């Protein structure tokens, strides 16, 4: 079986029961962390997950030791995750406490907590390894993540936990949105801002902990940051932003897990992060909403419209046309001949644009506020933008102007 | 500001207005300090029902702090707040708050309509989504501030005045009894100023009680019936006709208000001295 065949088999859930369960678990994990990460990004606290993930390491080692002591085997996933949650929780409270009670900012608190807890974890890990207990090799999987050899029961645990997290996000959706947009207003309506913040951070803690086994503690932050950052390119509505972020997280994690199933030597977490990054680059480039290419195209189209319009206005007023772009555009459209003499079509287009511009100018004089807010004014034909009665009204008001201009010309 | 002789005085001074069960919004003995630096000392005020009150004072006088601490958005050292005689936490539905425009990130993924709908969240309640009727109501509120055409515009693409109107529409959607507004007139265009004044008139006509942090002294007698002078505490408060005096302005602003400005205000208001 070639690599591609096995990858496609995994993608279509045809690579055996275990691989299918692991991949679905990864997808749910990606969806949950994408959704939680979306709100954390809007709350501008994305880096907190970095402190949390590094603070899991001492807990993982403690969980392992507890497993050896209680069950005779350290590789009990529930115990490892419980330990991770314990120390990550302490890390989270430390960050919060430092921020609330000192003059330090959150990023310095994060840096301090992150490095201290990770250092403690490394010391504990080394001590553990010197004890030469069986099964400790599995712990390195928590550093970089590995789905190879993951039991379907473990994958099921991850899937269920991720599903619960996603449901809670759904239940608190509008409260989280309000908290992230306007915490003062939220507080004034009696919403417990502090409790909601703790809820959000606890959900973040949950996805970090359940993501450890799959993505690893070094890279789990990517799972909560890259999907929302990519999703932000696609929408201007929070009601779509969060689901899109969840979808990107799910797609990246699923594809990464499938890839890892076909190439078990490669680290799962790193594969997932690379795929997420690819999705991010695609979003940044091609999204029609906030993507770079569409912005570029919009700008080019805008520039063309402006030049064509100004060229035709110059034709209408018999002014010279100097700009090369304008000349090229007018010639290409057949509005002027090669020696810049207007054609019949050019004259009629110029008269139409002149009339249109006069109406727009009048409208702007009458309704300056609306002109300020209306993006398309004077770039599109006025009857495509304003209502017919408004245009008719402007036409009648323009008549005296015309009469005055004609009178002025005669005199 | 009254001289303080100790905790007992604080309490005593605080008792009067808090017992004013009739006032829609009564604050007493409000003391707030940021990191040991006092911002407000023993500030108190009982808003008269159905009136427009301007809160004025120099920069750093604690005007925004007065509103925020009253609402419980920042911690206070002492003080009581009563809404129609009830503790504020039992009367959140009666209050609508318009924060300063600069307090939020306008790049947030939301449309004008989304933001106005947030004013209905409390009434919609937990575990429920805004329905079609909520959206319609939000649209009506946008129309009241002349913004119906911008309902689907991302909020970051609105002008400052339009953003202020969206905030106002959100507060209107709350259908509260007491409106607290923090500098709604700051940095807005003339059309928005008119729109805000229209909203204030409408609220007044409906018998609502409105407190507005305001920075333009000249328009105080034009727009408002009552005034609260703040500078680190309550300096004076009462009807504009009696309280908006040169003496109180001098007490609040000290040397910061030039004699020429006072004279101009005199003329604008036909002020009593």
XYZ file of C-alpha atoms in Angstrom:
684
model
C 0.000 0.000 0.000
C 1.438 3.348 -0.977
C 1.507 6.284 1.394
C -1.172 8.116 -0.588
C -3.499 5.128 -0.529
C -3.152 4.751 3.198
C -3.675 8.478 3.748
C -6.817 8.486 1.603
C -7.969 5.375 3.436
C -7.545 7.173 6.751
C -9.298 10.306 5.467
C -12.320 8.292 4.365
C -12.381 6.379 7.669
C -11.344 3.178 5.914
C -8.116 2.531 7.771
C -9.562 0.454 10.543
C -11.683 1.145 13.600
C -8.884 2.440 15.784
C -7.590 4.987 13.267
C -11.137 6.177 12.584
C -11.862 6.748 16.280
C -8.528 8.522 16.796
C -9.129 10.803 13.780
C -12.668 11.668 14.830
C -11.419 12.359 18.338
C -8.777 14.694 16.901
C -11.421 16.455 14.778
C -13.636 17.064 17.807
C -10.628 18.283 19.771
C -9.796 20.688 16.905
C -13.378 21.943 16.783
C -13.514 22.546 20.530
C -10.177 24.326 20.657
C -11.061 26.378 17.558
C -14.289 27.537 19.197
C -12.746 28.289 22.602
C -9.695 29.847 20.945
C -11.959 32.152 18.925
C -13.392 33.730 22.062
C -10.008 33.802 23.792
C -8.610 35.660 20.771
C -11.459 38.193 20.908
C -10.770 38.588 24.631
C -7.127 39.251 23.669
C -5.806 36.553 25.995
C -4.494 34.039 23.466
C -1.098 33.691 25.119
C -2.623 32.480 28.368
C -2.898 29.063 26.744
C 0.882 29.006 26.378
C 1.326 29.408 30.128
C -1.283 26.730 30.715
C 0.216 24.199 28.343
C 3.710 24.483 29.780
C 2.300 24.329 33.282
C 0.875 20.889 32.509
C 4.292 19.190 32.470
C 4.848 18.849 36.228
C 1.263 17.623 36.509
C 1.796 14.955 33.860
C 4.795 13.609 35.772
C 2.869 13.718 39.050
C -0.017 11.926 37.355
C 2.388 9.266 36.124
C 3.865 8.761 39.600
C 0.370 8.586 41.076
C -0.483 5.931 38.499
C 2.574 3.867 39.393
C 1.769 4.168 43.046
C -1.975 3.514 42.836
C -2.362 1.243 39.820
C 1.104 -0.162 39.310
C 1.194 1.471 35.839
C 1.795 5.145 35.162
C 0.162 5.229 31.741
C -3.386 5.866 32.867
C -4.695 8.690 30.688
C -7.297 9.959 33.183
C -4.637 10.257 35.923
C -2.144 11.950 33.582
C -4.773 14.450 32.428
C -5.975 15.074 35.987
C -2.404 15.867 37.010
C -1.982 18.119 33.986
C -5.214 19.967 34.755
C -4.140 20.424 38.375
C -0.818 22.142 37.680
C -2.166 24.012 34.629
C -4.946 25.311 36.856
C -2.382 26.474 39.412
C -0.472 28.144 36.558
C -3.627 29.891 35.355
C -4.475 31.130 38.850
C -0.878 32.345 39.248
C -1.074 34.375 36.034
C -4.389 35.831 37.104
C -3.132 36.603 40.611
C 0.053 38.307 39.387
C -1.966 40.403 36.943
C -4.546 41.407 39.548
C -2.219 42.128 42.483
C 0.942 43.566 40.981
C 1.716 46.203 38.424
C 3.025 43.555 36.015
C 1.211 43.062 32.731
C -0.286 39.764 31.689
C 2.445 38.901 29.186
C 5.206 39.167 31.784
C 3.136 37.078 34.184
C 2.687 34.484 31.435
C 6.409 34.394 30.697
C 7.301 33.903 34.356
C 4.728 31.209 35.036
C 5.399 29.381 31.753
C 9.141 29.036 32.269
C 8.956 28.230 35.973
C 6.397 25.469 35.601
C 8.157 24.019 32.573
C 11.465 24.009 34.458
C 9.822 22.246 37.379
C 8.344 19.713 34.950
C 11.719 19.037 33.332
C 13.353 18.425 36.722
C 10.561 16.037 37.747
C 10.776 14.269 34.381
C 14.524 13.744 34.737
C 14.120 12.438 38.261
C 11.417 10.086 37.024
C 13.616 8.776 34.239
C 16.433 8.068 36.702
C 13.990 5.903 38.661
C 13.735 3.650 35.609
C 10.064 2.902 35.991
C 8.358 0.973 33.235
C 6.387 2.835 30.568
C 7.871 6.276 31.194
C 8.926 6.455 27.536
C 5.286 7.213 26.721
C 5.625 10.533 28.514
C 7.713 12.070 25.734
C 4.586 11.794 23.596
C 3.101 14.516 25.789
C 5.822 16.894 24.686
C 5.222 16.686 20.930
C 2.015 14.720 20.706
C 1.455 11.309 19.222
C -1.588 9.433 18.089
C 0.338 6.318 17.106
C -0.515 3.610 19.557
C -3.357 5.661 21.034
C -6.015 3.314 22.325
C -9.522 3.772 21.031
C -10.677 4.144 24.631
C -8.269 7.052 25.039
C -9.473 8.608 21.787
C -13.034 8.176 23.009
C -12.207 10.017 26.251
C -10.731 12.884 24.231
C -13.716 12.973 21.876
C -16.278 13.054 24.668
C -14.417 15.726 26.627
C -14.052 17.882 23.489
C -17.738 17.432 22.718
C -18.674 18.608 26.219
C -16.425 21.677 25.862
C -18.003 22.532 22.498
C -21.496 22.244 23.983
C -20.622 24.590 26.849
C -19.230 27.147 24.369
C -22.490 26.900 22.435
C -24.525 27.385 25.614
C -22.581 30.497 26.642
C -22.139 31.834 23.115
C -23.883 35.185 23.406
C -22.596 35.874 26.910
C -19.029 35.228 25.751
C -19.562 37.475 22.722
C -20.819 40.291 24.950
C -17.935 39.815 27.397
C -15.378 39.974 24.595
C -16.874 43.011 22.873
C -17.807 45.235 25.796
C -17.004 44.048 29.298
C -18.244 47.258 30.954
C -21.626 47.031 29.277
C -21.785 43.324 30.137
C -21.087 44.159 33.770
C -23.708 46.911 33.801
C -26.398 44.420 32.774
C -25.485 42.273 35.757
C -23.565 39.637 33.846
C -20.824 38.272 36.125
C -17.810 39.373 34.132
C -15.306 37.728 36.427
C -17.172 34.439 36.533
C -17.527 34.416 32.748
C -13.808 35.079 32.363
C -13.057 32.160 34.666
C -15.458 29.983 32.678
C -13.695 30.894 29.433
C -10.250 30.216 30.887
C -11.443 26.923 32.355
C -12.684 25.826 28.936
C -9.308 26.854 27.524
C -7.632 24.810 30.229
C -9.805 21.860 29.284
C -8.850 21.916 25.584
C -5.178 22.379 26.445
C -5.262 19.358 28.740
C -7.217 17.057 26.443
C -5.085 18.194 23.504
C -1.840 17.175 25.235
C -1.827 13.573 24.098
C -2.635 14.417 20.486
C -0.722 17.639 19.833
C 1.739 17.816 22.703
C 2.236 20.599 25.210
C 4.704 22.590 23.146
C 2.354 22.927 20.200
C -1.103 22.814 21.737
C -1.186 26.628 21.758
C -1.326 26.478 17.940
C -4.618 24.628 18.168
C -6.207 27.522 20.032
C -4.586 30.374 18.090
C -4.209 29.442 14.405
C -7.839 28.434 13.700
C -9.348 31.725 14.963
C -6.665 33.826 13.298
C -7.378 32.055 10.000
C -11.138 32.284 10.524
C -10.955 36.040 11.076
C -10.164 36.453 7.374
C -13.478 34.906 6.377
C -16.123 36.900 8.220
C -17.159 40.071 10.023
C -19.784 38.372 12.194
C -19.023 36.685 15.487
C -21.883 34.232 14.876
C -19.936 32.896 11.881
C -16.420 33.547 13.144
C -16.605 31.001 15.962
C -18.080 28.141 13.857
C -15.585 28.820 11.051
C -12.743 28.725 13.565
C -14.086 25.430 14.903
C -14.333 24.033 11.359
C -10.758 25.012 10.528
C -9.540 23.485 13.793
C -11.471 20.287 13.072
C -10.283 20.026 9.460
C -6.618 20.588 10.363
C -6.642 18.167 13.265
C -8.496 15.499 11.321
C -6.177 15.719 8.334
C -3.132 15.768 10.612
C -4.275 12.691 12.510
C -4.958 10.834 9.235
C -1.550 11.813 7.891
C 0.029 10.614 11.097
C -1.782 7.289 10.772
C -0.154 6.756 7.360
C 3.272 7.927 8.524
C 3.483 6.853 12.174
C 7.065 8.079 12.562
C 6.149 11.724 12.116
C 4.980 13.658 15.203
C 1.204 14.124 15.081
C 1.183 17.516 16.767
C 3.679 18.987 14.320
C 1.721 17.616 11.343
C -1.510 19.147 12.634
C 0.151 22.513 13.205
C 1.654 22.526 9.696
C -1.706 21.733 8.121
C -3.374 24.442 10.218
C -0.714 26.855 9.074
C -1.445 25.948 5.442
C -5.132 26.675 6.081
C -4.122 29.980 7.623
C -2.051 30.964 4.565
C -4.874 29.982 2.206
C -7.344 32.018 4.271
C -5.058 35.019 4.351
C -4.582 34.944 0.587
C -7.892 33.939 -0.942
C -10.668 34.876 1.470
C -13.044 37.230 -0.359
C -13.840 39.079 2.891
C -10.512 40.139 4.398
C -8.004 38.238 2.255
C -4.983 39.905 0.671
C -5.755 38.947 -2.946
C -9.297 40.244 -2.769
C -8.047 43.468 -1.200
C -5.583 43.830 -4.048
C -8.240 43.114 -6.682
C -10.643 45.512 -4.996
C -8.016 48.182 -5.065
C -7.233 47.600 -8.742
C -10.906 47.653 -9.700
C -11.425 50.778 -7.682
C -8.469 52.446 -9.366
C -9.836 51.525 -12.811
C -13.274 52.920 -12.032
C -11.800 56.174 -10.773
C -9.555 56.618 -13.821
C -12.284 55.758 -16.305
C -14.685 58.103 -14.621
C -12.240 60.981 -14.405
C -11.211 60.399 -18.029
C -14.806 60.613 -19.206
C -15.414 63.722 -17.082
C -12.371 65.273 -18.744
C -13.818 64.360 -22.146
C -17.149 65.931 -21.185
C -15.461 69.171 -20.135
C -13.031 69.084 -23.039
C -10.015 68.942 -20.719
C -6.710 67.275 -21.627
C -6.161 63.692 -20.420
C -2.585 63.240 -19.251
C -2.410 60.126 -17.114
C -1.210 57.085 -19.096
C -3.532 54.675 -17.237
C -6.529 56.848 -18.010
C -5.568 57.120 -21.683
C -5.075 53.372 -21.987
C -8.417 52.611 -20.339
C -10.325 55.054 -22.561
C -8.705 53.691 -25.718
C -9.323 50.077 -24.723
C -13.009 50.786 -24.109
C -13.251 52.514 -27.500
C -14.223 55.832 -25.910
C -11.389 57.647 -27.691
C -9.437 56.865 -30.811
C -5.659 56.369 -30.866
C -5.015 60.102 -31.173
C -7.219 60.762 -28.106
C -10.142 62.099 -30.118
C -13.474 61.040 -28.488
C -15.616 58.596 -30.438
C -19.404 58.751 -30.649
C -19.609 56.177 -27.829
C -17.112 58.265 -25.864
C -19.233 61.400 -26.146
C -22.393 59.689 -25.009
C -20.626 57.919 -22.111
C -19.038 61.224 -21.087
C -22.417 62.987 -21.070
C -23.912 60.169 -18.988
C -21.084 60.264 -16.421
C -21.167 64.057 -16.276
C -24.862 63.962 -15.481
C -24.304 61.218 -12.913
C -21.520 63.146 -11.220
C -23.650 66.299 -11.072
C -26.398 64.334 -9.325
C -23.910 62.792 -6.900
C -22.416 66.180 -6.095
C -25.841 67.610 -5.391
C -26.686 64.627 -3.217
C -23.491 65.054 -1.240
C -24.289 68.705 -0.651
C -27.773 67.812 0.579
C -26.859 64.762 2.678
C -23.251 65.079 3.789
C -23.610 62.505 6.603
C -24.904 59.803 4.343
C -22.267 60.531 1.727
C -19.664 60.140 4.440
C -20.905 56.700 5.341
C -21.826 55.402 1.891
C -18.799 53.638 0.460
C -19.868 53.683 -3.201
C -20.925 57.249 -3.688
C -19.930 58.660 -7.078
C -18.295 55.363 -8.083
C -21.407 53.588 -9.251
C -24.212 55.019 -11.399
C -26.451 56.879 -8.962
C -29.626 54.978 -9.853
C -27.912 51.716 -8.889
C -27.243 52.985 -5.376
C -30.028 55.376 -4.412
C -33.745 54.774 -4.562
C -35.574 55.952 -7.749
C -37.616 58.593 -5.891
C -34.435 60.081 -4.474
C -32.833 60.226 -7.935
C -35.968 61.797 -9.434
C -35.976 64.370 -6.662
C -32.340 65.206 -7.373
C -33.056 65.461 -11.109
C -35.731 68.084 -10.554
C -33.484 69.987 -8.208
C -30.654 69.866 -10.694
C -32.809 71.584 -13.365
C -32.430 75.140 -11.962
C -28.666 74.537 -11.768
C -28.656 73.622 -15.456
C -30.720 76.668 -16.333
C -28.351 78.905 -14.403
C -25.366 77.337 -16.111
C -26.970 77.807 -19.539
C -27.759 81.435 -18.701
C -24.182 81.971 -17.524
C -22.881 80.473 -20.762
C -25.100 82.753 -22.859
C -23.910 85.846 -21.012
C -16.424 68.677 49.557
C -17.264 68.284 53.202
C -14.533 67.851 55.763
C -14.309 64.307 57.019
C -13.815 63.582 60.683
C -13.886 59.804 60.518
C -15.788 56.709 59.524
C -18.874 57.651 61.463
C -19.218 60.840 59.477
C -18.810 58.913 56.247
C -21.646 56.680 57.221
C -23.846 59.506 58.368
C -23.226 61.520 55.235
C -23.971 58.440 53.201
C -27.266 57.665 54.809
C -29.373 60.550 53.608
C -29.619 59.947 49.866
C -29.563 56.140 50.142
C -32.773 56.290 52.118
C -34.293 58.299 49.308
C -36.371 55.384 48.060
C -38.055 57.566 45.493
C -34.947 58.406 43.511
C -34.405 56.179 40.480
C -30.664 56.321 41.077
C -29.229 57.338 44.429
C -25.549 57.149 45.271
C -24.170 57.908 48.691
C -20.784 57.875 50.378
C -19.074 56.663 47.211
C -15.312 56.483 47.722
C -13.001 55.068 45.059
C -9.225 54.884 44.943
C -6.992 53.590 42.213
C -3.949 52.031 43.830
C -4.075 54.294 46.917
C -4.652 57.393 44.807
C -8.108 58.635 45.732
C -10.355 59.530 42.813
C -13.661 60.067 44.554
C -14.270 60.883 48.212
C -17.696 60.449 49.681
C -19.525 61.381 46.499
C -23.279 61.355 46.666
C -26.189 62.221 44.410
C -29.868 61.350 44.157
C -31.057 61.649 40.570
C -34.423 63.402 40.266
C -36.943 61.183 38.507
C -37.841 62.001 34.927
C -35.140 64.642 34.578
C -32.011 65.082 32.482
C -28.946 65.577 34.647
C -25.536 66.625 33.377
C -22.477 65.434 35.289
C -19.742 68.021 34.829
C -16.276 68.582 36.199
C -12.691 69.018 35.039
C -10.575 66.205 33.572
C -9.742 63.637 36.229
C -12.615 64.794 38.427
C -13.914 61.225 38.593
C -17.003 61.596 36.375
C -16.586 58.276 34.559
C -15.404 56.679 37.783
C -18.602 57.859 39.465
C -20.711 55.957 36.913
C -18.473 52.894 36.747
C -18.109 52.489 40.496
C -21.851 53.026 40.984
C -22.501 50.236 38.517
C -19.979 47.962 40.227
C -17.679 47.860 37.205
C -14.699 48.933 39.291
C -14.207 48.228 42.991
C -15.232 50.884 45.484
C -13.902 51.376 48.994
C -17.266 52.398 50.343
C -20.620 53.650 49.208
C -24.147 52.561 48.534
C -26.193 52.651 45.358
C -29.948 52.347 45.293
C -32.261 52.101 42.296
C -35.779 53.095 43.364
C -34.708 52.164 46.874
C -33.503 48.686 45.906
C -29.896 47.486 45.829
C -28.534 47.886 42.316
C -27.924 44.163 41.820
C -31.668 43.573 42.151
C -32.456 46.294 39.624
C -30.043 45.687 36.736
C -32.938 45.512 34.292
C -33.910 49.085 35.147
C -30.538 50.447 34.108
C -29.040 51.140 30.702
C -25.393 52.161 30.494
C -23.666 53.781 27.519
C -19.890 53.401 27.998
C -17.346 55.675 26.376
C -16.930 54.854 22.724
C -13.171 54.409 23.147
C -13.641 51.635 25.702
C -14.186 48.902 23.088
C -12.298 47.511 20.098
C -14.349 48.399 17.018
C -12.576 45.798 14.894
C -14.740 43.219 16.685
C -16.551 40.961 14.203
C -20.053 42.385 14.550
C -22.508 44.482 12.574
C -24.346 47.523 13.903
C -27.431 45.330 14.276
C -25.459 42.709 16.248
C -24.329 45.345 18.737
C -27.820 46.752 19.218
C -29.141 43.222 19.717
C -26.727 42.912 22.665
C -29.007 45.366 24.470
C -31.653 42.627 24.435
C -29.439 39.794 25.719
C -30.465 40.254 29.328
C -34.119 39.942 28.464
C -33.546 37.039 26.080
C -31.904 35.209 28.973
C -29.486 32.307 29.284
C -29.361 29.453 26.780
C -31.517 31.227 24.188
C -30.701 32.911 20.919
C -32.006 36.242 19.640
C -35.020 35.533 17.457
C -36.564 37.325 14.532
C -38.585 39.598 16.788
C -35.452 40.627 18.676
C -33.750 41.492 15.394
C -36.762 43.542 14.341
C -36.733 45.406 17.625
C -33.005 46.099 17.249
C -33.681 47.419 13.741
C -36.343 49.778 15.112
C -33.864 51.104 17.664
C -31.342 51.741 14.890
C -34.036 53.660 13.000
C -34.599 55.851 16.066
C -31.016 57.087 15.824
C -31.151 57.366 12.005
C -28.939 54.351 11.413
C -31.286 51.810 9.817
C -29.375 51.958 6.537
C -26.209 50.821 8.299
C -27.634 47.816 10.131
C -25.469 45.286 8.304
C -22.280 47.332 8.238
C -19.314 46.043 10.254
C -18.961 48.422 13.193
C -15.348 49.274 12.410
C -16.470 50.801 9.114
C -18.738 53.331 10.797
C -17.718 56.891 11.581
C -17.200 57.858 15.226
C -20.562 59.575 15.408
C -22.275 56.558 13.901
C -20.596 54.269 16.410
C -21.904 56.491 19.183
C -25.404 56.217 17.725
C -25.105 52.431 17.682
C -24.242 52.523 21.392
C -27.238 54.740 22.011
C -29.524 52.401 20.070
C -28.255 49.485 22.165
C -29.202 51.364 25.338
C -32.636 52.183 23.891
C -33.143 48.488 23.160
C -32.739 47.815 26.878
C -35.930 49.788 27.571
C -34.655 50.742 31.031
C -35.887 53.348 33.490
C -32.520 54.920 34.218
C -29.995 55.833 31.517
C -26.358 56.470 32.388
C -24.275 57.846 29.536
C -20.534 58.451 29.605
C -19.530 61.331 27.310
C -21.923 60.535 24.442
C -21.265 63.950 22.902
C -17.475 63.591 22.863
C -16.045 64.023 19.382
C -19.262 63.524 17.418
C -20.403 65.360 14.276
C -23.230 67.898 14.307
C -25.787 65.457 12.884
C -24.989 62.926 15.604
C -25.254 65.608 18.266
C -28.752 66.407 16.993
C -29.626 62.702 16.944
C -28.450 62.298 20.547
C -30.448 65.341 21.648
C -33.526 63.879 19.942
C -33.013 60.645 21.846
C -32.646 62.528 25.127
C -35.903 64.392 24.435
C -37.650 61.137 23.624
C -36.407 59.536 26.856
C -37.531 62.585 28.798
C -40.981 62.469 27.182
C -41.261 58.838 28.291
C -40.477 59.811 31.871
C -37.052 58.173 31.971
C -34.293 59.412 34.238
C -31.077 60.266 32.437
C -27.562 61.069 33.720
C -25.037 62.235 31.162
C -21.336 62.856 31.710
C -20.898 66.033 29.743
C -17.894 68.169 28.901
C -19.376 71.118 27.034
C -20.404 73.626 29.709
C -22.108 75.939 27.242
C -24.758 73.397 26.314
C -25.506 72.352 29.908
C -28.343 74.914 30.346
C -29.608 74.151 26.829
C -29.899 70.363 27.043
C -30.255 69.644 30.758
C -32.588 70.493 33.614
C -30.308 69.356 36.455
C -26.589 69.395 37.033
C -24.135 67.511 39.246
C -20.771 69.190 39.803
C -18.053 66.653 40.533
C -14.436 67.165 41.429
C -13.056 64.378 43.566
C -16.470 64.353 45.197
C -19.807 66.104 44.959
C -19.318 69.867 44.819
C -22.923 70.826 44.216
C -26.058 69.466 42.601
C -29.565 70.619 41.810
C -31.716 72.240 39.136
C -29.706 74.084 36.497
C -31.604 77.308 37.170
C -30.436 77.364 40.797
C -27.207 75.389 40.748
C -25.466 76.247 37.485
C -23.900 79.359 38.986
C -20.594 81.121 38.588
C -19.836 80.289 42.200
C -20.304 76.543 41.724
C -18.355 76.595 38.455
C -15.531 78.361 40.239
C -15.629 75.845 43.103
C -15.519 72.926 40.671
C -13.052 74.139 38.106
C -11.047 76.549 40.263
C -8.560 78.574 38.256
C -9.020 76.312 35.260
C -12.009 78.271 34.099
C -10.960 81.700 32.877
C -13.000 84.769 33.701
C -13.819 85.207 30.021
C -15.262 81.681 29.858
C -17.400 82.410 32.897
C -18.670 85.581 31.279
C -19.536 83.689 28.112
C -21.403 81.073 30.121
C -23.241 83.873 31.857
C -24.512 85.173 28.598
C -25.376 81.726 27.261
C -27.441 80.769 30.267
C -28.652 84.028 31.718
C -27.004 82.539 34.747
C -27.643 83.616 38.324
C -24.705 84.466 40.514
